[in-house]
GROMACS .gro file of C-alpha atoms in nm:
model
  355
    1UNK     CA    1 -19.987   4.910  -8.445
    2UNK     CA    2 -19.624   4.894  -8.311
    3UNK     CA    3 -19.526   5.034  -8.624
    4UNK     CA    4 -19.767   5.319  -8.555
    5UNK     CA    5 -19.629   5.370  -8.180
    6UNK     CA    6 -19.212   5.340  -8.303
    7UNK     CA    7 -19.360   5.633  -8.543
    8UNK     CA    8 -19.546   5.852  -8.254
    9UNK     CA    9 -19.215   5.816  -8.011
   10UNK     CA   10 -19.005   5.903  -8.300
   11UNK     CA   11 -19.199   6.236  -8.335
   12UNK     CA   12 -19.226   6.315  -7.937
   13UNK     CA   13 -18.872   6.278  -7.910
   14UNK     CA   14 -18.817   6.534  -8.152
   15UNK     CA   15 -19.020   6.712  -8.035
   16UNK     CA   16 -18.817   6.731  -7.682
   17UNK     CA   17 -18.527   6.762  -7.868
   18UNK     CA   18 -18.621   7.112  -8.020
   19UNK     CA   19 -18.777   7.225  -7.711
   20UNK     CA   20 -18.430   7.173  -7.538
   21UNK     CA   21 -18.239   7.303  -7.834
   22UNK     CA   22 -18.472   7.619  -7.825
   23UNK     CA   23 -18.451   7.641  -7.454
   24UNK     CA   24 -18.012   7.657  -7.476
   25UNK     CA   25 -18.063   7.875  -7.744
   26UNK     CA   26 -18.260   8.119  -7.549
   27UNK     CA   27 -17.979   8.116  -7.253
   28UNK     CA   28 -17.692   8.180  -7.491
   29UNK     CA   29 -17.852   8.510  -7.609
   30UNK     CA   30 -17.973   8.611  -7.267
   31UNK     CA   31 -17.826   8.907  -7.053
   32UNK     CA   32 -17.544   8.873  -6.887
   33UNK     CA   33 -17.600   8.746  -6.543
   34UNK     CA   34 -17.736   8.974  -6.265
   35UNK     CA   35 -17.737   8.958  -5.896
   36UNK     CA   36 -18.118   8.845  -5.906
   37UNK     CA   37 -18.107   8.529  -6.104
   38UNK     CA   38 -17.803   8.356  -6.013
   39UNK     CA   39 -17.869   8.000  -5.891
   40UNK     CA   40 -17.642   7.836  -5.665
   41UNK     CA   41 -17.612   7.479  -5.839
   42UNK     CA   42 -17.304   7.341  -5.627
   43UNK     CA   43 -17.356   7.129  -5.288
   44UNK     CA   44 -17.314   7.234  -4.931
   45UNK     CA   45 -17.519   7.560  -4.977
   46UNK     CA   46 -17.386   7.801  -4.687
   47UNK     CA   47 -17.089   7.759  -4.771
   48UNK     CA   48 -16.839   8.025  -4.974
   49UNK     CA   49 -16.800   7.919  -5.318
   50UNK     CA   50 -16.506   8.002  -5.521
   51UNK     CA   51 -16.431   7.980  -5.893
   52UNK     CA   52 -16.120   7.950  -6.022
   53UNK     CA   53 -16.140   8.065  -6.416
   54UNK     CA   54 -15.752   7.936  -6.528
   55UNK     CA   55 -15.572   8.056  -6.821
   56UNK     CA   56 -15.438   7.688  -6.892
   57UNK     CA   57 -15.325   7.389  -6.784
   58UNK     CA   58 -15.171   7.303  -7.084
   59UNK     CA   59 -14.769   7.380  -6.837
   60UNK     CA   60 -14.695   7.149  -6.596
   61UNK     CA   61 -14.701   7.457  -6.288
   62UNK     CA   62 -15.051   7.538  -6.320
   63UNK     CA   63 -15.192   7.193  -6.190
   64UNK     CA   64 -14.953   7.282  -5.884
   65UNK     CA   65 -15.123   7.548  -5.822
   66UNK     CA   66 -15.507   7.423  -5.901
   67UNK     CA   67 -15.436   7.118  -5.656
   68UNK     CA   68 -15.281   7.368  -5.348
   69UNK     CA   69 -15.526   7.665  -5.435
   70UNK     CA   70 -15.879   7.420  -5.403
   71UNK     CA   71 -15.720   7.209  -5.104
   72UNK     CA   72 -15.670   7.520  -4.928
   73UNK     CA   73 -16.018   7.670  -5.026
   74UNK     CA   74 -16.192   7.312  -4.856
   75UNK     CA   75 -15.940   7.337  -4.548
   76UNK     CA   76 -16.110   7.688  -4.486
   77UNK     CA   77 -16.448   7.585  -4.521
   78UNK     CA   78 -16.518   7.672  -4.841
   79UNK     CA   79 -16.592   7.473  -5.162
   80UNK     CA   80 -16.451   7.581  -5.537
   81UNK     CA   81 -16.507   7.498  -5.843
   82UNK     CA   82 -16.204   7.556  -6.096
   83UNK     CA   83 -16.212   7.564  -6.571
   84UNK     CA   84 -15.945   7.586  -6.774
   85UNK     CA   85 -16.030   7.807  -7.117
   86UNK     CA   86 -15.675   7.652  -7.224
   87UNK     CA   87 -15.553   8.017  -7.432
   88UNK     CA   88 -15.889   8.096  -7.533
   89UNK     CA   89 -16.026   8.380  -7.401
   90UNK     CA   90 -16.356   8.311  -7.506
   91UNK     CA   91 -16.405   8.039  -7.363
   92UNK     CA   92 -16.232   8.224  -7.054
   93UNK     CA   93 -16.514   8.469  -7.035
   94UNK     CA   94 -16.822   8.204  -7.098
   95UNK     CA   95 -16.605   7.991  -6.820
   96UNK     CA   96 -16.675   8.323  -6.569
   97UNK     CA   97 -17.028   8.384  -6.664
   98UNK     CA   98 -17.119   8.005  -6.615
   99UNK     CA   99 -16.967   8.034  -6.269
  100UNK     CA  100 -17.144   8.395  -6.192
  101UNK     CA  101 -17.438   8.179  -6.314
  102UNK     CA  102 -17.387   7.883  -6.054
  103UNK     CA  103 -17.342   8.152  -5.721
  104UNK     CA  104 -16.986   8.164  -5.688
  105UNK     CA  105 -16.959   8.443  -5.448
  106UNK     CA  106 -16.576   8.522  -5.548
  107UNK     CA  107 -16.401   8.462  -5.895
  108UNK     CA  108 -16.037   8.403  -5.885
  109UNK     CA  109 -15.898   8.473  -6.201
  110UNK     CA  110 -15.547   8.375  -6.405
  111UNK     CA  111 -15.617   8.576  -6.727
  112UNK     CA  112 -15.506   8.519  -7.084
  113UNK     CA  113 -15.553   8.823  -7.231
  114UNK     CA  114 -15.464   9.147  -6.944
  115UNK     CA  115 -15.745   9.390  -7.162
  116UNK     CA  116 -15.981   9.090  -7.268
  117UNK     CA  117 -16.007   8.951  -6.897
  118UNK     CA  118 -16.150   9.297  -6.804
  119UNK     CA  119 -16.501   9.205  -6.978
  120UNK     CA  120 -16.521   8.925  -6.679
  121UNK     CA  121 -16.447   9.183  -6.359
  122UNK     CA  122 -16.744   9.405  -6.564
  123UNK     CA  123 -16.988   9.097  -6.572
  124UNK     CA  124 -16.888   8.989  -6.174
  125UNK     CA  125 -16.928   9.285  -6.050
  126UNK     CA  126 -17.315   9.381  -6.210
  127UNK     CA  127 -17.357   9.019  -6.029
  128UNK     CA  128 -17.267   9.126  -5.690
  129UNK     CA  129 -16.947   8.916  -5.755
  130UNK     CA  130 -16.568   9.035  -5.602
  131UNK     CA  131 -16.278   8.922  -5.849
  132UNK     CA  132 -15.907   8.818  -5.787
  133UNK     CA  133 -15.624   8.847  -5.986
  134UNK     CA  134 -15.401   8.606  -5.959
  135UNK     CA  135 -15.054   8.569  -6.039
  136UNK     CA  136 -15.140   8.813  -6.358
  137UNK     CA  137 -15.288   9.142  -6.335
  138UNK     CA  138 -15.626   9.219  -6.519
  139UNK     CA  139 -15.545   9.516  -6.670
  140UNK     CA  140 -15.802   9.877  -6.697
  141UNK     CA  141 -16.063   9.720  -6.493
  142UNK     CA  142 -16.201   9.794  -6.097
  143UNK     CA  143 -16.094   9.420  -6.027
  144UNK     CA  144 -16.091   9.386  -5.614
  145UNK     CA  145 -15.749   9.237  -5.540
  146UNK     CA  146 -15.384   9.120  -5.713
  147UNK     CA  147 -15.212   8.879  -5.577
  148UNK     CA  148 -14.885   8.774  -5.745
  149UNK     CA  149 -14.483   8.782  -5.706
  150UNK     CA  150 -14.297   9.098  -5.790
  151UNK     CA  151 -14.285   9.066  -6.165
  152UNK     CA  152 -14.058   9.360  -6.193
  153UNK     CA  153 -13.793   9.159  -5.942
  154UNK     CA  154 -13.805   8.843  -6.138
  155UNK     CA  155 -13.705   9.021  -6.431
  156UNK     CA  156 -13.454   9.159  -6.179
  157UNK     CA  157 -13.297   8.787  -6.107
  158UNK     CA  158 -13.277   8.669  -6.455
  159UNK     CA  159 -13.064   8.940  -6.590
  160UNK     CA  160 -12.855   8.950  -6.286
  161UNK     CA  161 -12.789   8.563  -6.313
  162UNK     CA  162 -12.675   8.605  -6.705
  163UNK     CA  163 -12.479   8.959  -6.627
  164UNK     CA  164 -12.283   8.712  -6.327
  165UNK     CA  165 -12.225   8.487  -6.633
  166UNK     CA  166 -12.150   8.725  -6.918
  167UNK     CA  167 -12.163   9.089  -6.869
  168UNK     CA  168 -12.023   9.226  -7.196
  169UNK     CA  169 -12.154   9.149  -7.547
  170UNK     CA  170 -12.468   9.042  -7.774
  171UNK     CA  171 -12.766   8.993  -7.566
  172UNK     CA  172 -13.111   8.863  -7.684
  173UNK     CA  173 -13.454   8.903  -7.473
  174UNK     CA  174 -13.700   8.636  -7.546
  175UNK     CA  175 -13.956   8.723  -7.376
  176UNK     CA  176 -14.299   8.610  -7.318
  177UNK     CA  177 -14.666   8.682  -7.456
  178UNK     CA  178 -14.711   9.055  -7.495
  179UNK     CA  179 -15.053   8.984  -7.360
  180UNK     CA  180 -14.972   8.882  -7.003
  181UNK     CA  181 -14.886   9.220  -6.806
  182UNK     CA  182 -14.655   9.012  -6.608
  183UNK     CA  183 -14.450   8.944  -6.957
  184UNK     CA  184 -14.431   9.296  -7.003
  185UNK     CA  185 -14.318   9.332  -6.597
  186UNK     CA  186 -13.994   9.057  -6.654
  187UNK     CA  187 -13.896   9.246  -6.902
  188UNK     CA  188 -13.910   9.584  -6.751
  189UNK     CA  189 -13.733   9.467  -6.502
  190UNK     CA  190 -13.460   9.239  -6.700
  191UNK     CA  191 -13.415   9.621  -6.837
  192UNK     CA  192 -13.348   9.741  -6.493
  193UNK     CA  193 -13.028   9.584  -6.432
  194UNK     CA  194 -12.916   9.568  -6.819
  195UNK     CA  195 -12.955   9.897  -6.945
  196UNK     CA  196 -12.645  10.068  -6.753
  197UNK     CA  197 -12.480   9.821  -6.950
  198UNK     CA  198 -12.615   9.879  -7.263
  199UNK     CA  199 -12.521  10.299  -7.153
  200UNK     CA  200 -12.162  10.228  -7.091
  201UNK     CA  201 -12.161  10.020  -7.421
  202UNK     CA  202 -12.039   9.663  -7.267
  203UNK     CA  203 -12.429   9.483  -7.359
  204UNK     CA  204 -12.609   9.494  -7.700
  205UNK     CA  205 -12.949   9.336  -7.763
  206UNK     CA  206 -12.921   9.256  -8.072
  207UNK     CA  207 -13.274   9.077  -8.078
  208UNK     CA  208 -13.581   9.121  -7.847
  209UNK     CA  209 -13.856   8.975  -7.922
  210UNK     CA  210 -14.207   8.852  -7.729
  211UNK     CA  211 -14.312   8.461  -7.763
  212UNK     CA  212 -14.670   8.440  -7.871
  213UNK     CA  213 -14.877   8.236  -7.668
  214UNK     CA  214 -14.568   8.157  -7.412
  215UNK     CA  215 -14.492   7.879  -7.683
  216UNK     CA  216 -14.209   7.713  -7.669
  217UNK     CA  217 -14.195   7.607  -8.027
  218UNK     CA  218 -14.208   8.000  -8.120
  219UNK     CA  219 -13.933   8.048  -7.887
  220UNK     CA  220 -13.729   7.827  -8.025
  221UNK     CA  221 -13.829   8.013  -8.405
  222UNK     CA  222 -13.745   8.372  -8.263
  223UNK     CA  223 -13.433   8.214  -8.100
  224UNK     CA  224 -13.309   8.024  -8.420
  225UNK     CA  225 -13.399   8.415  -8.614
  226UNK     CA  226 -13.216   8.547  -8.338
  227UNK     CA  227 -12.880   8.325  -8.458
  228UNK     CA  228 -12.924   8.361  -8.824
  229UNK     CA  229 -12.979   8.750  -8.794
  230UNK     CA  230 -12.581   8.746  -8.605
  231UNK     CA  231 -12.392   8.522  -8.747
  232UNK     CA  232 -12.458   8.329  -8.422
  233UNK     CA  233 -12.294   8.570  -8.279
  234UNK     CA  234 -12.501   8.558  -7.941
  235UNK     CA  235 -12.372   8.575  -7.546
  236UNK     CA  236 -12.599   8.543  -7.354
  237UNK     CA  237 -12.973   8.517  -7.373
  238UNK     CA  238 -13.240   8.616  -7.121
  239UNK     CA  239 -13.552   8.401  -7.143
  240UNK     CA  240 -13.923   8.476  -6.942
  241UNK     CA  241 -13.965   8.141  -6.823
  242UNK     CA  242 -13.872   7.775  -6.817
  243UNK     CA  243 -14.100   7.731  -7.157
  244UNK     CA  244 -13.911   7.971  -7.360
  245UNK     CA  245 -13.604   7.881  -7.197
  246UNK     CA  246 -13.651   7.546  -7.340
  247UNK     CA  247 -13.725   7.677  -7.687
  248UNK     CA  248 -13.429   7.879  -7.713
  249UNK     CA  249 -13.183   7.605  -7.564
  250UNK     CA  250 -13.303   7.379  -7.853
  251UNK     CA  251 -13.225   7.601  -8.115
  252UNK     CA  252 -12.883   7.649  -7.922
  253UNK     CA  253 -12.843   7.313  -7.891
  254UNK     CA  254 -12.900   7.287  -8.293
  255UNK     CA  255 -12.642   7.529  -8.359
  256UNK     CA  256 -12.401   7.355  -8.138
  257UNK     CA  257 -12.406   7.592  -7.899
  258UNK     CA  258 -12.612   7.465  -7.604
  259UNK     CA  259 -12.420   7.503  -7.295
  260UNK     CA  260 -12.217   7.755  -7.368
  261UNK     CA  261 -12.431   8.018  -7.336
  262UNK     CA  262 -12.644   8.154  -7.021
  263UNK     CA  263 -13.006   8.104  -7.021
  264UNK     CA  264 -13.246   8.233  -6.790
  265UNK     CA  265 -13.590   8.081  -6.705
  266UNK     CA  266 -13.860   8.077  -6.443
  267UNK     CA  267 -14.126   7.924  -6.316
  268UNK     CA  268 -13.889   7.638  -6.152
  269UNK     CA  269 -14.027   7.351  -6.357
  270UNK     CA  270 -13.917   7.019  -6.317
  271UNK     CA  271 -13.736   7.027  -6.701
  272UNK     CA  272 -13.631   7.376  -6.617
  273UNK     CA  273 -13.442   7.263  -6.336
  274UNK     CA  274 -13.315   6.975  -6.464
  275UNK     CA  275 -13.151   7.160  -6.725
  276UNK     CA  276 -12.995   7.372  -6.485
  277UNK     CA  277 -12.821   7.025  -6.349
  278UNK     CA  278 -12.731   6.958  -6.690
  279UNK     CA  279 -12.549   7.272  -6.772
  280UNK     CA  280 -12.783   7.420  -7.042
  281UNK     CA  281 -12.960   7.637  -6.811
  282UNK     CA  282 -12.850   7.904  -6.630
  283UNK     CA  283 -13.115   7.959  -6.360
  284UNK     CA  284 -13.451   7.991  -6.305
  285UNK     CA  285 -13.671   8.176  -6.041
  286UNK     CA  286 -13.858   7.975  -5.780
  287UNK     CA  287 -14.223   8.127  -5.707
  288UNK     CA  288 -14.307   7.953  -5.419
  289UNK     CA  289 -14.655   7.817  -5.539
  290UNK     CA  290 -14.759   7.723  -5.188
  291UNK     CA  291 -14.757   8.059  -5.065
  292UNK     CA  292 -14.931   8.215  -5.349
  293UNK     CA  293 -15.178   7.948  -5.364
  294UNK     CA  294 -15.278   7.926  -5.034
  295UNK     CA  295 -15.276   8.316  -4.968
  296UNK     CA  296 -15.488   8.329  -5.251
  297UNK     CA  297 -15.748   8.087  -5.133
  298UNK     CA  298 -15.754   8.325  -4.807
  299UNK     CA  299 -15.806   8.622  -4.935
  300UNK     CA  300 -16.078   8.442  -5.179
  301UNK     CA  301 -16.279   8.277  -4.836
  302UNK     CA  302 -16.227   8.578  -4.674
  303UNK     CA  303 -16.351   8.778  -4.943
  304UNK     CA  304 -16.686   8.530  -4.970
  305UNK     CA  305 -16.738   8.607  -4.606
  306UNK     CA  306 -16.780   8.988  -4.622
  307UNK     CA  307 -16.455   9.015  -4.424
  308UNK     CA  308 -16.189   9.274  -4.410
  309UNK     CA  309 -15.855   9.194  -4.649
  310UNK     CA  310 -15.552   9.315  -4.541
  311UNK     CA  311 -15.344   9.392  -4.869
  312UNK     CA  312 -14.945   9.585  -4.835
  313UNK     CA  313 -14.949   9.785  -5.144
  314UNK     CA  314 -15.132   9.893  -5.476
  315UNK     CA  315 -15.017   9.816  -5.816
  316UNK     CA  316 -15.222  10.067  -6.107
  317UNK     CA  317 -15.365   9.846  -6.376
  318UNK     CA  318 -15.450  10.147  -6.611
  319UNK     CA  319 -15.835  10.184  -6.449
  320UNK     CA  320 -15.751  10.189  -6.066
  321UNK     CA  321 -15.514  10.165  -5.783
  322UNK     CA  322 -15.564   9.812  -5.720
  323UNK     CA  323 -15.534   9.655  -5.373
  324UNK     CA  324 -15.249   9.404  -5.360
  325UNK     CA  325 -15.049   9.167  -5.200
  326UNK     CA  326 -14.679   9.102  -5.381
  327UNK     CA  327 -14.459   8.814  -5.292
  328UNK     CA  328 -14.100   8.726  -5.261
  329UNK     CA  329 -13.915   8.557  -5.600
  330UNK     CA  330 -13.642   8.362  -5.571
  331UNK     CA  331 -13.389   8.286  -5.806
  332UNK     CA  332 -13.291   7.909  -5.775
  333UNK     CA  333 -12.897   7.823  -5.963
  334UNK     CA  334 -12.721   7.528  -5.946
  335UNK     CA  335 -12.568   7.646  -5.643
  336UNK     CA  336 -12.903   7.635  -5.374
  337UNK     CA  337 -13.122   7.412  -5.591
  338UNK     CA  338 -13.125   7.184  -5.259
  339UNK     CA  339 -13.162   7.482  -5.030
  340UNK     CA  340 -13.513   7.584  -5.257
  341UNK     CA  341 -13.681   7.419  -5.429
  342UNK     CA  342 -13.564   7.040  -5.284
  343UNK     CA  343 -13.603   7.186  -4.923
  344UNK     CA  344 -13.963   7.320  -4.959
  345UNK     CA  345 -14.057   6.957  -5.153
  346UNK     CA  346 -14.156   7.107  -5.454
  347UNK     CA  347 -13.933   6.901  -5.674
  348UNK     CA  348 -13.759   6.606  -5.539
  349UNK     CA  349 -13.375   6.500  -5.553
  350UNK     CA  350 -13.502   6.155  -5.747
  351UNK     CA  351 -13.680   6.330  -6.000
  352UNK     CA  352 -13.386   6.629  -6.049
  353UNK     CA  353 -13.096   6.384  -6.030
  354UNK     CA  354 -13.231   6.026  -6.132
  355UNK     CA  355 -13.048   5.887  -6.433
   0.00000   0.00000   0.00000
C-alpha cells in the first residue's frame, strides 16, 4: 500500500512539474509585453516604480552609482528595482522586458551595446513605458531622455593633461569599447585638442586602437602591440578610463617603462587615483556620480508622475533629437586630488594615501 502511494506521488509530482515547465515555456515564446497585461508584482502599489537595467557591475563605479541612484529614487517616494546583464546584452534586453512585465512605469537604462539597447526603448514604449539613458546614449532609437557628462569634454581633459606632459612625439589612443557611443565621444574629443598637433607635425599616433569589452586585460594586449610595433618607442599614451589605464600601465610597467610616460584615465576609481599618487598615472576625470545619480533618479520619478522634465540641450542619437541633460567633467591630477574627489567624500585620504 505505501509502496503504491510513494508510486502515485511520484507520478503527480511529475505531473506538476511539466505543467510548470509547459507553463514557462509558453511565457518565453509569448509577445512582447503590452500596455494591457503588465502586472505590477513589486510592493507599495501607488507608488512610481523604476527599473534600473545596468550594463555591469563587474567595475567598482557602477555600485556607486546603483547605491546613490535607488537611495535617491526611495527619498522621492518612489521604489526601484535595479539587474545587472553583466556585458550581455541578452540578458540586458530579457532584464527590460521582465521589468516592463512587473509595471515599472520608467526604465533607466546603462546600455552595453548603443544599437542593441535600441530593441529595449522599442519594447517600453509599445508598453506605455518612458526610457532613460543614462550615462551612455542608446543610439537610433526615440528613447525619452540622456542624461550623462559631456563625453566630448572628457576626451577634451585627457589629451590636454598628456599634451601639458608631452606635447611632441609618438602618441597611442587606447580607447574603449567601440560599442559604447560614449567610447566613440572620448575619443572624438581626445582628437579635438590633438589633431593641430598632429597638423603642425609635433604628435604622431602611431597606434589607436578600441579595448573590447572595456577590458583591462585587452588593454594591456593592444598596449604591449602598441610597444612591440615601435620599438617602444612611445610618449605618451591617452587611455578612456581608469580600466584601460591600468592595462596599459602594466604593460609599461613590464617594459620598464611605467612612470615615465603620461597616462590618462577616467572614471576616478579608487586604483585609478591611487596610481596617480604613485606616479604611474597621469590623471583621471572625476564624474561626479552624486550628481548624475541623483538627477537621474529625478528626472526618472518625475517622469513616473506624468510631470514636465526640464532638459538644456539635445544630443542626435542617429533616430531623433533626443532631450538631454549634460554635466560638468572634471579632470582630477595630483595637484587638486584633495580639492575633488577627497572634498566631495567620494574617495577618502585613508584609502588614497594609507600605506
Amino acid at each position: 500500500m505505501l509502496k503504491v502511494l510513494h508510486k502515485n506521488s511520484q507520478v503527480c509530482i511529475l505531473f506538476l512539474i511539466m505543467l510548470l515547465f509547459n507553463s514557462a515555456c509558453t511565457n518565453q515564446v509569448a509577445d512582447e509585453p503590452n500596455k494591457a497585461d503588465r502586472i505590477k508584482l513589486v510592493s507599495d502599489d501607488g507608488k512610481p516604480y523604476i527599473g534600473f537595467v545596468l550594463d555591469t557591475l563587474k567595475e567598482e563605479r557602477w555600485y556607486k552609482d546603483k547605491a546613490l541612484f535607488e537611495e535617491k529614487v526611495v527619498q522621492m517616494g518612489g521604489q526601484v528595482k535595479t539587474l545587472a546583464a553583466n556585458g550581455l546584452d541578452d540578458i540586458q534586453i530579457k532584464q527590460a522586458e521582465l521589468l516592463i512585465q512587473e509595471g515599472a512605469d520608467v526604465l533607466v537604462v546603462v546600455p552595453h551595446n548603443a544599437e542593441i539597447s535600441g530593441k529595449i526603448v522599442e519594447m517600453a514604449h509599445k508598453a506605455g513605458v518612458k526610457v532613460i539613458s543614462y550615462d551612455r546614449l542608446i543610439k537610433n532609437s526615440k528613447v525619452d531622455y540622456y542624461i550623462s557628462f559631456d563625453n566630448e569634454k572628457v576626451g577634451e581633459l585627457q589629451a590636454s593633461e598628456v599634451v601639458k606632459k608631452v606635447s611632441k612625439g609618438n602618441f597611442a589612443y587606447i580607447g574603449g569599447a567601440e560599442s559604447d557611443n560614449n567610447a566613440v565621444l572620448f575619443r572624438e574629443g581626445a582628437m579635438k585638442v590633438i589633431q593641430p598637433l598632429i597638423d603642425k607635425g609635433d604628435i604622431k599616433i602611431v597606434y589607436d586602437q578600441y579595448t573590447d569589452e572595456w577590458k583591462p586585460e585587452t588593454a594591456q594586449e593592444n598596449m604591449q602591440s602598441a610597444l612591440q610595433q615601435n620599438s617602444n618607442q612611445i610618449d605618451a599614451v591617452i587611455a578612456a578610463n581608469d580600466g584601460t589605464a591600468g592595462g596599459v600601465i602594466n604593460a609599461l610597467s613590464s617594459a620598464g617603462l611605467s612612470g615615465n610616460i603620461p597616462v590618462s584615465g577616467q572614471d576616478a576609481e579608487l586604483m585609478g587615483v591611487k596610481r596617480i599618487v604613485e606616479g604611474t598615472q597621469t590623471m583621471t576625470v572625476y564624474k561626479p556620480i552624486t550628481l548624475l545619480a541623483e538627477k537621474v533618479a529625478e528626472v526618472a520619478v518625475k517622469a513616473a508622475k506624468g510631470e514636465k522634465v526640464a532638459t538644456d540641450r539635445t544630443v542626435n542619437n542617429g533616430e531623433i533629437d533626443v532631450p538631454s541633460i549634460l554635466l560638468d567633467p572634471i579632470a582630477v591630477t595630483k595637484n587638486n586630488i584633495k580639492d575633488t574627489v577627497i572634498k566631495d567624500g567620494y574617495l577618502t585620504e585613508e584609502e588614497l594615501y594609507k600605506k
